[in-house]
Amino acid sequence: MGAKAGLYLISNKEFPKKKESVYLVGASNLLGGAVMVGALFSEFLLRVSPKWPLVYIAAAIVIFSALNLYRLRGTQALAS
């Protein structure tokens, strides 16, 4: 849900205005980014040779989550 919601919000260039919605979007992006950072660590530390398509997918999710969190930071003032 987090990646799909984040991609939808980036493509429409709008974020929800309600305080609860802002927290939900922030939590889903934070969780998605943290899981993918863990996936990148395990990909490089546990495999003999990393599977590069998985690395690219995880890196893209981390970047999109970081962009969403950066843009969400400005909307928290509106939600208060």
PDB file of C-alpha atoms in Angstrom:
ATOM      1  CA  MET A   1       0.000   0.000   0.000  1.00  0.00           C
ATOM      2  CA  GLY A   2       2.796   2.427   0.874  1.00  0.00           C
ATOM      3  CA  ALA A   3       4.607   2.346  -2.455  1.00  0.00           C
ATOM      4  CA  LYS A   4       1.388   2.519  -4.439  1.00  0.00           C
ATOM      5  CA  ALA A   5       0.042   5.388  -2.341  1.00  0.00           C
ATOM      6  CA  GLY A   6       3.365   7.200  -2.541  1.00  0.00           C
ATOM      7  CA  LEU A   7       3.565   6.866  -6.310  1.00  0.00           C
ATOM      8  CA  TYR A   8      -0.017   8.115  -6.624  1.00  0.00           C
ATOM      9  CA  LEU A   9       0.738  11.129  -4.439  1.00  0.00           C
ATOM     10  CA  ILE A  10       3.912  12.015  -6.347  1.00  0.00           C
ATOM     11  CA  SER A  11       2.158  11.731  -9.713  1.00  0.00           C
ATOM     12  CA  ASN A  12      -0.735  13.955  -8.573  1.00  0.00           C
ATOM     13  CA  LYS A  13       1.538  16.374  -6.672  1.00  0.00           C
ATOM     14  CA  GLU A  14      -0.780  16.525  -3.703  1.00  0.00           C
ATOM     15  CA  PHE A  15      -0.815  15.125  -0.222  1.00  0.00           C
ATOM     16  CA  PRO A  16      -3.736  14.529   2.110  1.00  0.00           C
ATOM     17  CA  LYS A  17      -4.667  17.397   4.379  1.00  0.00           C
ATOM     18  CA  LYS A  18      -5.989  15.506   7.405  1.00  0.00           C
ATOM     19  CA  LYS A  19      -3.542  15.008  10.257  1.00  0.00           C
ATOM     20  CA  GLU A  20      -4.224  11.255  10.546  1.00  0.00           C
ATOM     21  CA  SER A  21      -3.724  10.765   6.813  1.00  0.00           C
ATOM     22  CA  VAL A  22      -0.424  12.621   6.914  1.00  0.00           C
ATOM     23  CA  TYR A  23       0.801  10.369   9.735  1.00  0.00           C
ATOM     24  CA  LEU A  24      -0.345   7.232   7.881  1.00  0.00           C
ATOM     25  CA  VAL A  25       1.435   8.230   4.667  1.00  0.00           C
ATOM     26  CA  GLY A  26       4.576   9.139   6.622  1.00  0.00           C
ATOM     27  CA  ALA A  27       4.566   5.866   8.549  1.00  0.00           C
ATOM     28  CA  SER A  28       4.053   3.778   5.415  1.00  0.00           C
ATOM     29  CA  ASN A  29       6.885   5.549   3.611  1.00  0.00           C
ATOM     30  CA  LEU A  30       9.186   5.270   6.606  1.00  0.00           C
ATOM     31  CA  LEU A  31       8.426   1.561   6.978  1.00  0.00           C
ATOM     32  CA  GLY A  32       8.849   0.900   3.254  1.00  0.00           C
ATOM     33  CA  GLY A  33      12.171   2.723   3.143  1.00  0.00           C
ATOM     34  CA  ALA A  34      13.458   0.956   6.246  1.00  0.00           C
ATOM     35  CA  VAL A  35      12.490  -2.475   4.924  1.00  0.00           C
ATOM     36  CA  MET A  36      14.224  -1.798   1.625  1.00  0.00           C
ATOM     37  CA  VAL A  37      17.385  -0.529   3.344  1.00  0.00           C
ATOM     38  CA  GLY A  38      17.400  -3.827   5.242  1.00  0.00           C
ATOM     39  CA  ALA A  39      16.912  -5.668   1.960  1.00  0.00           C
ATOM     40  CA  LEU A  40      19.892  -3.839   0.466  1.00  0.00           C
ATOM     41  CA  PHE A  41      22.078  -4.688   3.467  1.00  0.00           C
ATOM     42  CA  SER A  42      21.090  -8.343   3.296  1.00  0.00           C
ATOM     43  CA  GLU A  43      21.587  -8.398  -0.471  1.00  0.00           C
ATOM     44  CA  PHE A  44      25.175  -7.197  -0.185  1.00  0.00           C
ATOM     45  CA  LEU A  45      26.133  -8.914   3.066  1.00  0.00           C
ATOM     46  CA  LEU A  46      24.446 -12.311   2.774  1.00  0.00           C
ATOM     47  CA  ARG A  47      24.679 -13.175  -0.921  1.00  0.00           C
ATOM     48  CA  VAL A  48      27.869 -14.168  -2.661  1.00  0.00           C
ATOM     49  CA  SER A  49      26.950 -12.008  -5.638  1.00  0.00           C
ATOM     50  CA  PRO A  50      24.017  -9.584  -5.419  1.00  0.00           C
ATOM     51  CA  LYS A  51      21.053  -9.885  -7.755  1.00  0.00           C
ATOM     52  CA  TRP A  52      21.193  -6.503  -9.450  1.00  0.00           C
ATOM     53  CA  PRO A  53      17.527  -6.249 -10.474  1.00  0.00           C
ATOM     54  CA  LEU A  54      16.570  -6.636  -6.799  1.00  0.00           C
ATOM     55  CA  VAL A  55      19.124  -3.987  -5.832  1.00  0.00           C
ATOM     56  CA  TYR A  56      17.708  -1.543  -8.400  1.00  0.00           C
ATOM     57  CA  ILE A  57      14.127  -2.122  -7.232  1.00  0.00           C
ATOM     58  CA  ALA A  58      15.045  -1.673  -3.557  1.00  0.00           C
ATOM     59  CA  ALA A  59      17.078   1.463  -4.322  1.00  0.00           C
ATOM     60  CA  ALA A  60      14.172   2.965  -6.284  1.00  0.00           C
ATOM     61  CA  ILE A  61      11.771   2.311  -3.402  1.00  0.00           C
ATOM     62  CA  VAL A  62      14.194   3.913  -0.938  1.00  0.00           C
ATOM     63  CA  ILE A  63      14.525   6.982  -3.175  1.00  0.00           C
ATOM     64  CA  PHE A  64      10.761   7.343  -3.660  1.00  0.00           C
ATOM     65  CA  SER A  65      10.160   6.916   0.067  1.00  0.00           C
ATOM     66  CA  ALA A  66      12.755   9.581   0.866  1.00  0.00           C
ATOM     67  CA  LEU A  67      11.213  11.974  -1.670  1.00  0.00           C
ATOM     68  CA  ASN A  68       7.749  11.376  -0.232  1.00  0.00           C
ATOM     69  CA  LEU A  69       8.981  11.985   3.310  1.00  0.00           C
ATOM     70  CA  TYR A  70      10.754  15.163   2.206  1.00  0.00           C
ATOM     71  CA  ARG A  71       7.616  16.515   0.531  1.00  0.00           C
ATOM     72  CA  LEU A  72       5.448  15.354   3.415  1.00  0.00           C
ATOM     73  CA  ARG A  73       7.521  17.385   5.869  1.00  0.00           C
ATOM     74  CA  GLY A  74       6.150  20.612   4.383  1.00  0.00           C
ATOM     75  CA  THR A  75       2.537  19.483   4.557  1.00  0.00           C
ATOM     76  CA  GLN A  76       2.591  18.692   8.271  1.00  0.00           C
ATOM     77  CA  ALA A  77       2.270  22.395   9.039  1.00  0.00           C
ATOM     78  CA  LEU A  78      -0.921  22.439   6.944  1.00  0.00           C
ATOM     79  CA  ALA A  79      -2.351  19.417   8.744  1.00  0.00           C
ATOM     80  CA  SER A  80      -2.040  20.948  12.214  1.00  0.00           C
TER      81      SER A  80
END
